[in-house]
Structure formats: structure tokens, C-alpha cells
XYZ file of C-alpha atoms in Angstrom:
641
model
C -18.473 15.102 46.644
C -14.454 14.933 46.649
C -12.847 14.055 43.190
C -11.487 11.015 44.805
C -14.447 9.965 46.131
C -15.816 10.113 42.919
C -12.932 7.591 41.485
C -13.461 5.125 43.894
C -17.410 5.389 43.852
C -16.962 5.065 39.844
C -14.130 2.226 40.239
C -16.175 0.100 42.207
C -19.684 0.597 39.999
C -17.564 -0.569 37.323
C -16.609 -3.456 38.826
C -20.155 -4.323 40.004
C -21.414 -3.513 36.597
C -18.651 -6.119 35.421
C -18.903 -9.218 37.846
C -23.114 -8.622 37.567
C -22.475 -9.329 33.469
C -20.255 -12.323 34.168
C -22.805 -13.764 36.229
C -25.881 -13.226 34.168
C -23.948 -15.139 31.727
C -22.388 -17.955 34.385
C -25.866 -18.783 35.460
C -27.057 -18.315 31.765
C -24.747 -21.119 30.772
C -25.844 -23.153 33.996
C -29.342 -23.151 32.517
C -28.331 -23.884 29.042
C -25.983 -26.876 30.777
C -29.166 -28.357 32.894
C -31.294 -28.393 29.697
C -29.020 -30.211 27.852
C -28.296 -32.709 30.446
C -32.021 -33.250 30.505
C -32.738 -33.463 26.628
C -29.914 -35.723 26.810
C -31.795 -37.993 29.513
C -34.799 -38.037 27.964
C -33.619 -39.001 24.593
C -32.187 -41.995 26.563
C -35.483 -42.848 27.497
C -37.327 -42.281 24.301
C -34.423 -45.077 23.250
C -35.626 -47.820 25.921
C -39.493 -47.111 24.821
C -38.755 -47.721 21.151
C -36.426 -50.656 21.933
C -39.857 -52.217 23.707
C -41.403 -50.983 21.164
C -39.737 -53.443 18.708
C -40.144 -56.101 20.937
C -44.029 -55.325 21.417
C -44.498 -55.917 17.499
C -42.131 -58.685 16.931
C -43.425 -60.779 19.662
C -47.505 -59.835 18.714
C -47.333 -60.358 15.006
C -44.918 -63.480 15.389
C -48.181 -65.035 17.920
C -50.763 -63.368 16.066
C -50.375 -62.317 12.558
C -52.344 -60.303 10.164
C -54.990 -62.210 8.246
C -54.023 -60.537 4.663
C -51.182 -58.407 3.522
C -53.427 -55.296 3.244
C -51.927 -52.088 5.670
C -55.241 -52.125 7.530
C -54.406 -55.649 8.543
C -51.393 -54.520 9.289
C -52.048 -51.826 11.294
C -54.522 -53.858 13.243
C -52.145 -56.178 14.423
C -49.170 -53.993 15.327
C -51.997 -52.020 17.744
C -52.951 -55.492 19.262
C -49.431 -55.830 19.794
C -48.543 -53.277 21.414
C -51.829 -52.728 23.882
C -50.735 -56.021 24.980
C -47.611 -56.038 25.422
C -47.246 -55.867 29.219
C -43.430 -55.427 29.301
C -43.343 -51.728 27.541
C -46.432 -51.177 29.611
C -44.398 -51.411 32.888
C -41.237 -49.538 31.269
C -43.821 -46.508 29.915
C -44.744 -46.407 33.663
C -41.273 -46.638 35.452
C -40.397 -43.698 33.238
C -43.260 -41.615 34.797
C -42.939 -42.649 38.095
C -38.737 -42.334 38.713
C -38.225 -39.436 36.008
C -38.698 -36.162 37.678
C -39.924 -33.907 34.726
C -41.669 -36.493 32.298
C -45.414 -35.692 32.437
C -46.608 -38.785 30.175
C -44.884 -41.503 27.662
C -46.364 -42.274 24.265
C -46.867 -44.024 21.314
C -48.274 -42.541 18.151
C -48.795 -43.996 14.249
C -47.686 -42.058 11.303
C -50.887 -39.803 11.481
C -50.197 -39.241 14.867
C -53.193 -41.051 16.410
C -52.429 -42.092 20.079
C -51.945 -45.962 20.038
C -50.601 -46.837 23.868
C -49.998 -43.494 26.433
C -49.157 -43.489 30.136
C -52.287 -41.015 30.374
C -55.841 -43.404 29.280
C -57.778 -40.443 28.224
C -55.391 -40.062 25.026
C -55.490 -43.417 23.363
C -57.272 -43.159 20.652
C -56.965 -39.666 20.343
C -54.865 -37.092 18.023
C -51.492 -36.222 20.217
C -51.843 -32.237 20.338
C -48.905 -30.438 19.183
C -45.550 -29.984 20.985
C -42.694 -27.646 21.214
C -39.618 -30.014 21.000
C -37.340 -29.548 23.249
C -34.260 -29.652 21.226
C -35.860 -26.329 20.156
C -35.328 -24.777 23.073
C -31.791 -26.237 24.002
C -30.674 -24.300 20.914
C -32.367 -20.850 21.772
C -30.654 -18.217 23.474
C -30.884 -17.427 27.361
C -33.478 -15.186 27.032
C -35.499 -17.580 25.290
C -34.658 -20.560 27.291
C -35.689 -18.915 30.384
C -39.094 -18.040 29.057
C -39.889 -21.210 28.113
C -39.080 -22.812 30.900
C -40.040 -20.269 34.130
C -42.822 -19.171 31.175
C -46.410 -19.944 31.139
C -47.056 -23.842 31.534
C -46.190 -26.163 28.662
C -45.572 -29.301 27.930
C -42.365 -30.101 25.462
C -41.668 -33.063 23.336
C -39.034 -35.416 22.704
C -39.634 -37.653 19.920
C -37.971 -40.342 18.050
C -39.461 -42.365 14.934
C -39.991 -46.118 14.282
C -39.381 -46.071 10.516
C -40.876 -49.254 7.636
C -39.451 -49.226 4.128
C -37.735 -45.572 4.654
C -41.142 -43.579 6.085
C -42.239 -43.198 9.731
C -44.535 -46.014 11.212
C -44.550 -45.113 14.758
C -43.528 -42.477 17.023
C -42.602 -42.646 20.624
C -42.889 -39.408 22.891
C -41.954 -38.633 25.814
C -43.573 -34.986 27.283
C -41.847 -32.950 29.689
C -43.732 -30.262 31.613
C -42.254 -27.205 32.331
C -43.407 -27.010 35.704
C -41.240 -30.101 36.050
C -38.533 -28.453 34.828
C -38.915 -25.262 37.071
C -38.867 -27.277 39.960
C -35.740 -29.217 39.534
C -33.889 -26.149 38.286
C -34.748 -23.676 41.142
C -32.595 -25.122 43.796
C -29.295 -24.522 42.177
C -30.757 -21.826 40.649
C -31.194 -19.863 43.792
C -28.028 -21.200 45.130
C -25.972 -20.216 41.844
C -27.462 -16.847 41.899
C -26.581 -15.982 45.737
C -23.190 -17.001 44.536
C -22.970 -14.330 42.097
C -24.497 -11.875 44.474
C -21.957 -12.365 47.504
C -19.400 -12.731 44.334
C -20.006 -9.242 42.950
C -20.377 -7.642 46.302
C -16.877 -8.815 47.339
C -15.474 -7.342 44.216
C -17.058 -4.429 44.994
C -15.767 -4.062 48.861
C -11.940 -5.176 47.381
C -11.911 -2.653 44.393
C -13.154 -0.022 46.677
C -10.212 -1.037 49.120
C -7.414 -1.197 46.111
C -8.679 2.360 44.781
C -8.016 4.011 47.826
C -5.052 2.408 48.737
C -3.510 3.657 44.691
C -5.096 7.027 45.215
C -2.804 7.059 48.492
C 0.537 8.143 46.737
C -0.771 10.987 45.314
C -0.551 13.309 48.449
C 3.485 13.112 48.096
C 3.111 13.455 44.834
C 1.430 16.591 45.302
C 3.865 17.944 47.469
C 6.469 16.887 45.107
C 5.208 18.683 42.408
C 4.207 22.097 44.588
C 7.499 22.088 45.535
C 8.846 22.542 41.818
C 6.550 25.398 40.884
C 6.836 27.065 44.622
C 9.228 29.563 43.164
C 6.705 31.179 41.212
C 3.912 31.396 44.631
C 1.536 29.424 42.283
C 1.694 26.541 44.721
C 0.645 27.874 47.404
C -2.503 30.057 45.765
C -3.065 26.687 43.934
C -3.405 24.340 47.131
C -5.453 27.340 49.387
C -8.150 26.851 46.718
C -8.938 23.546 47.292
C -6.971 22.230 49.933
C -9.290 19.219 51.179
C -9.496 17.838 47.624
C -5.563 15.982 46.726
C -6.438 15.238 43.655
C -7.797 18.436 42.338
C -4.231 19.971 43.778
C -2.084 17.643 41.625
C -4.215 18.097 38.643
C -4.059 22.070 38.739
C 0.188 21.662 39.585
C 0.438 19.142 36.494
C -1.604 21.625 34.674
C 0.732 24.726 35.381
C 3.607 22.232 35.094
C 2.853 21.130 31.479
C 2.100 24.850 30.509
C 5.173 25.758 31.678
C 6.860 23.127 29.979
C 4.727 23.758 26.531
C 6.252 27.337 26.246
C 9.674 26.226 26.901
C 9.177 23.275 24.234
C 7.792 25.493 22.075
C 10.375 28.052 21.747
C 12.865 25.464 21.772
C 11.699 23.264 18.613
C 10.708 26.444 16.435
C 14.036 27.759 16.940
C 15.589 24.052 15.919
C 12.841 23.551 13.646
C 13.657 27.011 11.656
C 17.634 26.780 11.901
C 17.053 22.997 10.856
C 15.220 24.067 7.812
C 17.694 27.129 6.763
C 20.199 24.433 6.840
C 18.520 21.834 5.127
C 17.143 24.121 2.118
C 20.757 25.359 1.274
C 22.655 23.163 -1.141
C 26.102 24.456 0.404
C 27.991 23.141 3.148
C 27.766 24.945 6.835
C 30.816 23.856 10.140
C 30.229 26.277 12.850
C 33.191 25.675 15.264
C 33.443 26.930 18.918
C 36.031 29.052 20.175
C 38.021 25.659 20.694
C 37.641 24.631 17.486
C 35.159 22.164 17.544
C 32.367 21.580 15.550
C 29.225 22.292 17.660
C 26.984 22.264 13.817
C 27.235 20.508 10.342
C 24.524 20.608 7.661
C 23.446 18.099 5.943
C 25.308 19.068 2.598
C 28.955 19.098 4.602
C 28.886 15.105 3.680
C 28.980 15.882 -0.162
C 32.263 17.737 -0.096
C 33.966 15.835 2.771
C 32.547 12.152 1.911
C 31.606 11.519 5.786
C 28.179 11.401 7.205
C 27.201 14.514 9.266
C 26.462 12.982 12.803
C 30.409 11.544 12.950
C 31.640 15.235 12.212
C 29.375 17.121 15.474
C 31.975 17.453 18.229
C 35.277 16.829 16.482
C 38.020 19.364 16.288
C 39.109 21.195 12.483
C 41.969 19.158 11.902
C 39.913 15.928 12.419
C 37.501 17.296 10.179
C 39.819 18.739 7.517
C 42.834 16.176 6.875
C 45.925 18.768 6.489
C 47.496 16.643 3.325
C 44.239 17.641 1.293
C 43.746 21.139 -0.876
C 41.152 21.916 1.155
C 42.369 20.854 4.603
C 45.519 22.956 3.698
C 43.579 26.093 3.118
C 41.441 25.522 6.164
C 44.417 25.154 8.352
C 45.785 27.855 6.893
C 43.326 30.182 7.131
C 42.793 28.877 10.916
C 46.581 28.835 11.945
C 46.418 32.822 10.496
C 42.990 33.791 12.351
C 41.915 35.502 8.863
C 38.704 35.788 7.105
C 38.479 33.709 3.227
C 36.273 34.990 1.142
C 34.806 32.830 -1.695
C 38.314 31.177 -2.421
C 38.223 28.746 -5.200
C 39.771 25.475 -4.528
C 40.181 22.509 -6.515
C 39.619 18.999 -5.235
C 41.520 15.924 -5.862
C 38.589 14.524 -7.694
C 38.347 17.723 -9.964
C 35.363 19.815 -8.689
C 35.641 23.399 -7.686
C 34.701 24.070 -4.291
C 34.359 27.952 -3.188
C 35.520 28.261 0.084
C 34.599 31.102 2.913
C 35.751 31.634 6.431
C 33.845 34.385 8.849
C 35.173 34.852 12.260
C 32.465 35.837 15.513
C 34.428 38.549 17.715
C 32.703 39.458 21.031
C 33.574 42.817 20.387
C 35.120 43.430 23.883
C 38.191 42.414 22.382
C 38.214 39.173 24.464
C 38.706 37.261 21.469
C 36.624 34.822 19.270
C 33.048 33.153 19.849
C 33.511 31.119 16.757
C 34.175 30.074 13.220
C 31.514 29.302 10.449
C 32.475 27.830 7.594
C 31.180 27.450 4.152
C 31.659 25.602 1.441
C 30.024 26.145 -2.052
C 29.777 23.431 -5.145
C 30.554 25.797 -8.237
C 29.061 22.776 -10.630
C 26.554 23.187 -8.473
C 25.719 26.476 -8.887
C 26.000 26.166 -12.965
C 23.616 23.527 -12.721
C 21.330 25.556 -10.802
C 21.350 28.352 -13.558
C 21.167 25.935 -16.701
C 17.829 24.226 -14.313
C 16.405 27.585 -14.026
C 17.001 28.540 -18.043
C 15.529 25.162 -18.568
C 12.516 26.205 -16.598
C 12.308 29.352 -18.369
C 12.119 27.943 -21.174
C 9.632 25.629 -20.594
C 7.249 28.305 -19.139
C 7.722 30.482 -21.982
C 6.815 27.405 -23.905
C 3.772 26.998 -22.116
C 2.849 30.510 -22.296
C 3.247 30.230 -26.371
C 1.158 27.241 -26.602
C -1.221 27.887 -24.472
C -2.049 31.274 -26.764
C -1.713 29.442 -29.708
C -3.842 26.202 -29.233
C -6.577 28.826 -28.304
C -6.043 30.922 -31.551
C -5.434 27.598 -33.679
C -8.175 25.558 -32.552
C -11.195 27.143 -33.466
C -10.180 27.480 -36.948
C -9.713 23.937 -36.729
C -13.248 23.560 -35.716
C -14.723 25.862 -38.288
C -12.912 24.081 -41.117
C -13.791 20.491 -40.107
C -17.484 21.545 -40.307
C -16.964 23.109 -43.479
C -15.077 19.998 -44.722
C -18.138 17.722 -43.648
C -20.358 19.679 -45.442
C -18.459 19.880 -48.878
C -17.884 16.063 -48.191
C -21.926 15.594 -47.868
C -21.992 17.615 -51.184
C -19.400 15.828 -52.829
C -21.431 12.239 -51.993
C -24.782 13.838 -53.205
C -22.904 14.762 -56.537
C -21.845 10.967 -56.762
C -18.092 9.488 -56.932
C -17.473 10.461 -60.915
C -18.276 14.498 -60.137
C -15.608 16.771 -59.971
C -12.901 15.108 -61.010
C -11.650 12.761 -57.956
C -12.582 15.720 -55.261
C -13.257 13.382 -52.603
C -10.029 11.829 -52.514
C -8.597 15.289 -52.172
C -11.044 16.014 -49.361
C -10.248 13.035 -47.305
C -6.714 13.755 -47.555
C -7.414 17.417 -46.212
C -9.806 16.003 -43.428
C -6.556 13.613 -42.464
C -4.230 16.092 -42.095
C -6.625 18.280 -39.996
C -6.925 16.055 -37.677
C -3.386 15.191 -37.016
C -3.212 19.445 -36.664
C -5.701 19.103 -33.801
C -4.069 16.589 -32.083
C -0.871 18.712 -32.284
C -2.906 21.022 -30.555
C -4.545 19.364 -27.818
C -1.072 17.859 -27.535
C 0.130 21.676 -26.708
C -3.439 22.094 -24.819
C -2.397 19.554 -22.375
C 1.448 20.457 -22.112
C 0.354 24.239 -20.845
C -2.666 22.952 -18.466
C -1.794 23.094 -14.649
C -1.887 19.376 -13.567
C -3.827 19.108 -10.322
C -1.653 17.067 -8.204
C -2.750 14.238 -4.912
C 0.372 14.188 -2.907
C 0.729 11.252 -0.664
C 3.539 9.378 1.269
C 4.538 6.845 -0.961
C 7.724 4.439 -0.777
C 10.185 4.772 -3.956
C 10.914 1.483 -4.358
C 7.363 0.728 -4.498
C 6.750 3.652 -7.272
C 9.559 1.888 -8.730
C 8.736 -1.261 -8.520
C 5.655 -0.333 -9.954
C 7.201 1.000 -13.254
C 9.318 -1.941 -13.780
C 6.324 -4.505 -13.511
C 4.766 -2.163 -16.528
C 7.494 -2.619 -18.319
C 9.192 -6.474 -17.847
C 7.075 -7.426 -20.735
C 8.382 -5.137 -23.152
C 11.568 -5.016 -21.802
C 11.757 -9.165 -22.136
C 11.184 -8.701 -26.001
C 13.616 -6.054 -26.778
C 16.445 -8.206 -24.818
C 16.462 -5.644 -22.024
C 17.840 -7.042 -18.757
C 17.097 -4.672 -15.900
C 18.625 -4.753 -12.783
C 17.804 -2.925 -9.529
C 20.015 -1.707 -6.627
C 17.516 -0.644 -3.848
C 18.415 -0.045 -0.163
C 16.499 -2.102 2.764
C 14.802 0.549 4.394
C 11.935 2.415 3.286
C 12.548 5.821 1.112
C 9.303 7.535 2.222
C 8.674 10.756 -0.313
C 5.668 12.599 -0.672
C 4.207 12.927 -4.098
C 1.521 12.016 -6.675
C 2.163 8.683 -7.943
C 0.854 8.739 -10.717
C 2.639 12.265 -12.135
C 6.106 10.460 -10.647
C 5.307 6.586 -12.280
C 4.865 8.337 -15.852
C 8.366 10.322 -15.711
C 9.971 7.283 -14.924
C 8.206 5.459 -17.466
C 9.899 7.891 -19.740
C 13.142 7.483 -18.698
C 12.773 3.253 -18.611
C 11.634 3.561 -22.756
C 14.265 6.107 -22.969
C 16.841 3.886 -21.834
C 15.218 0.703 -23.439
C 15.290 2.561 -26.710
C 18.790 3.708 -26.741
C 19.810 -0.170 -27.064
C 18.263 -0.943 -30.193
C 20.628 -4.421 -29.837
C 19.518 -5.032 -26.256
C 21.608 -5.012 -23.068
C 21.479 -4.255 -19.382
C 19.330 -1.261 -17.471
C 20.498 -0.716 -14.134
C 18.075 1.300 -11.532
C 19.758 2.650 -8.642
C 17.559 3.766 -5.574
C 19.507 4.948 -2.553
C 19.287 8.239 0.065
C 21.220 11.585 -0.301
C 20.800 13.544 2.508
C 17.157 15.301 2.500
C 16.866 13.378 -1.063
C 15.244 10.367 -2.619
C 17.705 9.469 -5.749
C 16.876 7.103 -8.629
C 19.758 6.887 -11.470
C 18.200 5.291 -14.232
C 21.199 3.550 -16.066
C 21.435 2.319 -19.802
C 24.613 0.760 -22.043
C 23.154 2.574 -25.583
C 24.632 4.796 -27.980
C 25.078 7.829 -25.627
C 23.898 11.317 -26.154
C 26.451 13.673 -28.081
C 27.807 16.389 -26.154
C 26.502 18.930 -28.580
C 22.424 18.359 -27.930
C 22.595 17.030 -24.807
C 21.591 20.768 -23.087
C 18.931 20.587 -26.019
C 16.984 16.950 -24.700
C 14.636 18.883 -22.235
C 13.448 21.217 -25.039
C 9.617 20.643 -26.368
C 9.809 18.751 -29.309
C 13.737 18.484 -29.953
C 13.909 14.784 -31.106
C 16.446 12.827 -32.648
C 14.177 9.933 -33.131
C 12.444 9.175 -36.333
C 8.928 8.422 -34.142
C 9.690 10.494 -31.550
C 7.202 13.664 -30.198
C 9.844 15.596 -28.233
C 6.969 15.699 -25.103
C 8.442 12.828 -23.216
C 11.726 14.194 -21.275
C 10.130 17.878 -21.021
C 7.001 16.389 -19.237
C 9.042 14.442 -17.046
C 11.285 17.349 -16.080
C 8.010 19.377 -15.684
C 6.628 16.595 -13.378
C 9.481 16.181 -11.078
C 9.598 20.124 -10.869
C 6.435 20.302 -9.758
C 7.643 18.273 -7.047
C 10.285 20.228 -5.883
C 12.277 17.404 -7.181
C 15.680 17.988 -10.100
C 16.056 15.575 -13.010
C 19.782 15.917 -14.426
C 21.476 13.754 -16.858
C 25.001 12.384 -18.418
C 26.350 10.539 -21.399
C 29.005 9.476 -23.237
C 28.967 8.884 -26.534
C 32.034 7.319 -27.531
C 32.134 4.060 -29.137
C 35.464 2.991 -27.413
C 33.993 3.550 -24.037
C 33.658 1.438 -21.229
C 31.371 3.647 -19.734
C 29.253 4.456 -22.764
C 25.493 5.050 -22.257
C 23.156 7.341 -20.423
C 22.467 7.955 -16.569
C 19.339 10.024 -15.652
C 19.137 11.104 -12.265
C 16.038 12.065 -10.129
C 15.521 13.812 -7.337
C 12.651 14.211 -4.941
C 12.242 15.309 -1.600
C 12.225 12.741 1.374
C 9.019 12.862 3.125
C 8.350 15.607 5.992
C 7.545 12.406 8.477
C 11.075 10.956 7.975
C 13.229 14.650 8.008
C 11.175 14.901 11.028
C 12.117 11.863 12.276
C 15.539 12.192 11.734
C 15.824 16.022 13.325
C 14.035 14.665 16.215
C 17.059 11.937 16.400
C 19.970 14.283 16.156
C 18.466 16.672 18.848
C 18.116 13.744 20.853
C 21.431 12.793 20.662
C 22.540 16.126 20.963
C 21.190 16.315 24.694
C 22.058 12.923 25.279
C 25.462 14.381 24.947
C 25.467 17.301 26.503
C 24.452 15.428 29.946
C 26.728 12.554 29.802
């Protein structure tokens, strides 16, 4: 069978399958419809019996009433009453002989003994027991049809004659289910022929619309073998099935998309790898055309020329470079000469030292130039990098060291404390007055042993790898976070913080709890440094491939001489301080591939006294993918306009 002829034969089973469920479930609700309509009818009728019901006993016991008070008496009467009572005799009989599915009307006591009936035989008799009917208008479809097109039965509708709150007589009226059958299989039949002719005309149109879509694709086809008949797969492609349209656009599509794959792939690992050269290197990169225009820019160009990177693509060197700048002027120099520069140092009008170098692309044919790349390198930057990597020395050697020594230090611990509980156990045996006061000595020793071990654990846990769960988080929520932990405290030390966060998500991926501690630290760090209170500002904002928070406080300021000293385990200038909090927190964000970096100014006559810590952390993968995906796009966008 032919692949389309497999479509449409599946397209129109579908629909079949489809309009057969609807209709179960239209003729379903039919039923369900009819049976209410007829509990609702009989109901009515059960109302008109009891009304002549009331009328029965009123009129017999106001002609005829009981001779005591007793309920026998009672009883006696109201059965006189209603046995002859000739009006709800005739209305018990109309019911039978106009109502189409009543089988017999009547009326019971509280013990269910058959006072008056439409049927002789059951007067005096115990009414056998009924399924009601509301039963059965509540069931499902399943249920409701077999009851009703079941085996035989007769169903009940009942409604009590109540004295002093409990039931005194009962009137039923029983519906057969023959009766029921009977009435409902004329529109039955006719409802379900509808359905039938219903779902076979969906079937003939669906068939009819699936081969008039399925129509197109025969240009399509030769559409598509026209674009790979340069290669002669085409033709092998439709020569192997050539009756079968279908299966011919599905194997061109197929060779299409591989072809396409290959090309794609090539394509993004080259922009993915160039991307990421760029992206890893803290210095700035302009490669310029032969015409001097910028045809790439790194990410890290907008930190030495304060413009974003996408306005700088496509724009020649002196638009880049203003000429009345130091750096412009070397640029344009160098340019204007057609020399190399070769790590030139060159001074800013803001102060920093930028190293600046020039290489020049010949063809070698002595046709002239293919291009310019430029470079530009942060010399603070570089510094920093060394004094992060001593820092990171440091702290490894640190971790080395205590690793070795809470390993050699904390068995002896152990041994001693045993030894200690056992003198101690001595000592009680001995009683208090023995020895001269030893235990007091004793407890003192057991004291100070323990604040050894938790020096050591303390070291324990400072060397131990941390297992880390990285996951996309949002700063400002990690933020956010920290400052909730913290209002409380912050509120009683006169802290006001204040928070400058951008609008936009800044998606990094990290563990949050690792990241929430370190800036925990840096929150009590700042909180701390304003013993008087004050205002802590927390600055959240993007920096190129970077999440930065600057953590912000108005204290005292940290003096120039230990400020290279504040990552250092255990260098303090608190009286209650541990020296663990800043070199975990630099640990964590390392970890991370993250920077922490810090400055202060100490001087009372400041404006600007305080502290600013800033952290660094890696945007997410998703969102540098996101935005690499966006530039190329633009790029092409470009090149075809």
C-alpha cells in the first residue's frame, strides 16, 4: 500500500473513530435526557395521588371518625377512608390507563402493607421491593442502559404522607421497564441512524480533504529535487520509488536537512569556539577590514571604550576611537603610519593604564593589507589577576596545612578527652574534698579541650572539598533571599538597606546555597562596620559575560595597610571575630569561577568613606547562548540587507 494511501486510510479511521465517540455520548445523553423527563412526569403524578390522598382521609374521618384515640382506631379509619374514596380511585386508574410506562399506582402504610393499588391482588399484601428510579437517573450510561433494555423490572417512584414528623403513608407509582423500552426505541433507532449516516459523511469528506492537502506535495517534490539535482541524488532518489510522492519528498527533505546539518554544524562550532576565545579573555579584541571597519569586537572592548559592543560592529576606526582622546591619538597614529604597536602603555583620562597592541594581516603577495586586530590590555587588571592567584595560593597552601594538621591534632584530642573522663570518674569516686580542688582543675582542662577540637573541625571543614548542586538560579532572587534573612537584624542595628536591581532576569548557574552564605558574609560584614547604624546599598546589574553584586556600606573603612591581608584565614581585627568568614566566601565564589574584590577608604573626612565588595559570577550558559545566537543573527541580517 502507497504511503499516501496510508494517510488518508489513517485520516479518515480517525475521524470515524472520533464522530463514533461523539455519538455514543450524544445518544448517551439522549437516554439520560428521556429518563429524566420521565422521573420528572411521574413525580408529577405521585403529587396528584397524594393530593387525593389527603382528600380521601379528610373527607372519611370528618363522616366517620375513629371510635377512641388509640392508633389502631386510627388506622382503621384512614383505610375505610381511603377504600372508599371513589375520587382517588378514578385518578389511580386514569394514571394507568393514559400514562404509557406506569405498570400500577399505590398506596402503602408506614410498614409498607398495601392499603388501595390499581392491581386487586396486592391489597392487603407487603409491596415487594423496588429499585427507585431516581437511582437510575443518577447512574452512568452504562448503567442506565442496563436497567432499562436489561432484564424486566419494575422501578419505583415514591413520595411520603408524613403525621407528627414520621411517615404515615406512601404513594407509589411503578414503572416497568418494558414500558420504558418501548417508548425509548423509536428515537432511539432514529437518533442512532443519525449518528451512523453522521460519521460516515465525515468519513467520505475527510477522505476527500486528505487527498486534496496531499495534492501539493508533487510540486513540492519537484521543487525540492531540483535543489539537490546538482549532486545526481535526485534523480537516483526518485527512480527508487517513483510511484510513491510522498516517499520522494521525504528521502529529498532527508538529504536536504543532512546537507544542511553539516553546513550548520561547521558553522556554529567555528562561532561557538571563536565566541568563547573571545569571551574567556579579559582584554579587549577590534579586528578591522582592509577598509577600516570593524567586522569583530569582544565583549571586553566596552570596558575601555564605555560603549556597548553591538553599536561598535561595522563602524570605521575613527568612529570608534575619538582622535581628541590618548588613546584615539595613538590609534590614529599608529593607523595613519601603517606600523605595528607593541604593548604600548597609555594612560587614560580617568587614570588607568591601558597596554595597547597593533598587528597588521599582509597577504603576502605584496597586494597590501587583509586587516588590523587590535588589542587592548587593563594593566590593573592584570595586577589583580596576580594578587587573586597569590590569594588562591595561599589559601590552598592553607588548606593543605590544615588538613595535615587537624588529622595529626585530633586524635590526641580524642585520646586525652578519654583519659580526662576517666581521671574525672576517679576524682568523683575519691569525693569533692580529695586532692586538693582537682576537679575544678580538670573541668577547666576538659573546657579548653574542647574549644581545641572545635578549632579543629573548624580547619577540618575549611580543607574539605564542598560538593557543589549547580542550578540556574536568578541573582536577585539569591539576593533577595539574603536580605529577607537578614531585615530582622538589620532593623535592630539601625541598618537601612537599599537595593538597585535591574528588570530583567540575571540568570547564573550556581549552588545557592554555597553563593547565599558568601553574601551573608559580606551583609554582617557591612552591617558590622556601622556599629552607629546607617545605610547598605546592594547593587545588582550585568557586565558583559558577568553577574555583579557590589555590596555597599558607610562604616569605618578598611586601612590601606591590611586590606591585602582580609582574605587571609584567621586575620581579624574584630574582638569576636574567627577570620573564616571572608576566606570562605572568596573560596565559594572561586569555586564558581566567580572573583570577589574589594575597596575602602578609611578616612574620617570622606565623603566616600566605607567599604564596597564586589562579586562576580558567571552569567548562565542559556543566556550567553542566547545572546551569541542574537548577534549572529543580526550579523546575517546585515549582511543580506
Amino acid at each position: 500500500m502507497r504511503l499516501k494511501t496510508k494517510l488518508v486510510v489513517s485520516a479518515t479511521g480517525l475521524t470515524f473513530a472520533i464522530v463514533a465517540v461523539l455519538s455514543i455520548l450524544f445518544v448517551g445523553e439522549l437516554l439520560r435526557q428521556r429518563i429524566e423527563q420521565t422521573a420528572a412526569a411521574n413525580d408529577v403524578l405521585a403529587s396528584q395521588v397524594t393530593l387525593m390522598t389527603r382528600q380521601a382521609i379528610e373527607t372519611g374521618l370528618r363522616a366517620n371518625p375513629p371510635s377512641d384515640l388509640s392508633d389502631e382506631a386510627l388506622s382503621a379509619a384512614v383505610t375505610d377512608a381511603l377504600r372508599n374514596y371513589q375520587p382517588l380511585t378514578d385518578v389511580m386508574n386514569a394514571i394507568i390507563r393514559y400514562s404509557p410506562t406506569v405498570q400500577d399506582v399505590s398506596v402503602t402504610d408506614a410498614q409498607g402493607i398495601t392499603i388501595v393499588s390499581t392491581d386487586p391482588g396486592e391489597v392487603g399484601q407487603s409491596l415487594e421491593h423496588r429499585n427507585s428510579l431516581g437511582s437510575i437517573q443518577n447512574g452512568s450510561i452504562a448503567y442506565q442502559r442496563k436497567q432499562v433494555f436489561g432484564r424486566p423490572q419494575v422501578f419505583d417512584t415514591m413520595q411520603p404522607l408524613d403525621r407528627n414528623g414520621k411517615p404515615f403513608l406512601v404513594i407509589h407509582v411503578g414503572v416497568r421497564s418494558t414500558f420504558l423500552r418501548n417508548s425509548y426505541e423509536p428515537w432511539l433507532r432514529a437518533a442512532g441512524l443519525f449518528a451512523l449516516l453522521a460519521a460516515l459523511a465525515a468519513m467520505l469528506a475527510s477522505a476527500v480533504l486528505a487527498n486534496a492537502a496531499l495534492q501539493p506535495i508533487e510540486q513540492i517534490s519537484r521543487q525540492l529535487e531540483k535543489l539537490t539535482s546538482q549532486s545526481g541524488e535526485a534523480a537516483a532518489g526518485s527512480n527508487q520509488d517513483g510511484s510513491d510522492t510522498v516517499v520522494r519528498v521525504s528521502q529529498t527533505i532527508s538529504r536536504l536537512g543532512e546537507q544542511m546539518r553539516s553546513q550548520e554544524a561547521g558553522y556554529t562550532a567555528l562561532q561557538a569556539n571563536l565566541n568563547q576565545m573571545l569571551d574567556a579573555l579579559r582584554d579587549g579584541v577590534l579586528l578591522f577590514n582592509a577598509d577600516g571597519r570593524a567586522m569583530m569586537v569582544s565583549d571586553a572592548v566596552a570596558y575601555f571604550l564605555n560603549q556597548p559592543q553591538d553599536d561598535l560592529i561595522g563602524e570605521r576606526v575613527e568612529e570608534i576611537f575619538a582622535p581628541g582622546t590618548a588613546l584615539g591619538s595613538a590609534v590614529h597614529s599608529a593607523f595613519a603610519e601603517g606600523e605595528s604597536v607593541s604593548a604600548e602603555s597609555v594612560t587614560l583620562e580617568d587614570g588607568r593604564q591601558v597596554q595597547l597592541s597593533i598587528d597588521r594581516f599582509d597577504d603576502g603577495l605584496g597586494g597590501g593589507s587583509l586587516g588590523t586586530l587590535v588589542t587592548l590590555r587593563d594593566l590593573e587588571s592584570v595586577l589583580q589577576l596576580g594578587q587573586e592567584l597569590e590569594i588562591s595560593r595561599r589559601l590552598a597552601a592553607i588548606g593543605r596545612l590544615t588538613a595535615g594538621v587537624g588529622h595529626e591534632v585530633k586524635n590526641p584530642i580524642n585520646a586525652m578527652v578519654v583519659h580526662l573522663e576517666l581521671l574525672r570518674s576517679k576524682l568523683a569516686i575519691a569525693g569533692p574534698d580529695a586532692f586538693g580542688g582537682a576537679q575544678r582543675h580538670v573541668d577547666i582542662l576538659a573546657g579548653e579541650m574542647q574549644r581545641l577540637d572545635r578549632v579543629v573541625q573548624t580547619l577540618a571543614d575549611f580543607s574539605r572539598p564542598m560538593e557543589m548542586k549547580l542550578r540556574d538560579h536568578d541573582m536577585r532572587q539569591v539576593v533577595n533571599a539574603v536580605i529577607e534573612l537578614t531585615a530582622a537584624e538589620m532593623h535592630e542595628n539601625g541598618i537601612q538597606v537599599e537595593v538597585d536591581a535591574p528588570a530583567k532576569p540575571l540568570m547564573v548557574r550556581i549552588d545557592s546555597e554555597l553563593v547565599r552564605q558568601a553574601l551573608l558574609n559580606l551583609f554582617l560584614n557591612g552591617m558590622q562596620a556601622m556599629a552607629q547604624g546607617g545605610r547598605l546599598r546592594i547593587r545588582l546589574y550585568r557586565d558583559h559575560l558577568f553577574a555583579v553584586v557590589e555590596v555597599m556600606d558607610e562604616g569605618t573603612g578598611i586601612p590601606a595597610e591590611i586590606l591585602p591581608r582580609i582574605f587571609e584565614l584567621y586575620f581579624t581585627t574584630k574582638t569576636r571575630g574567627s577570620g573564616i568568614g571572608l576566606a570562605m566566601t572568596y573560596r565559594i565564589l572561586q569555586m564558581h569561577g566567580g572573583a570577589l574584590d574589594v575597596r575602602s577608604n578609611a578616612d574620617p573626612q570622606a565623603q566616600d568613606r566605607g567599604t564596597t565588595f564586589t562579586v562576580r559570577l558567571p552569567i548562565a550558559v542559556v543566556e550567553t547562548r542566547k545572546a551569541v545566537a542574537a548577534e549572529a543573527s543580526r550579523r546575517v541580517i546585515g549582511e543580506h540587507v
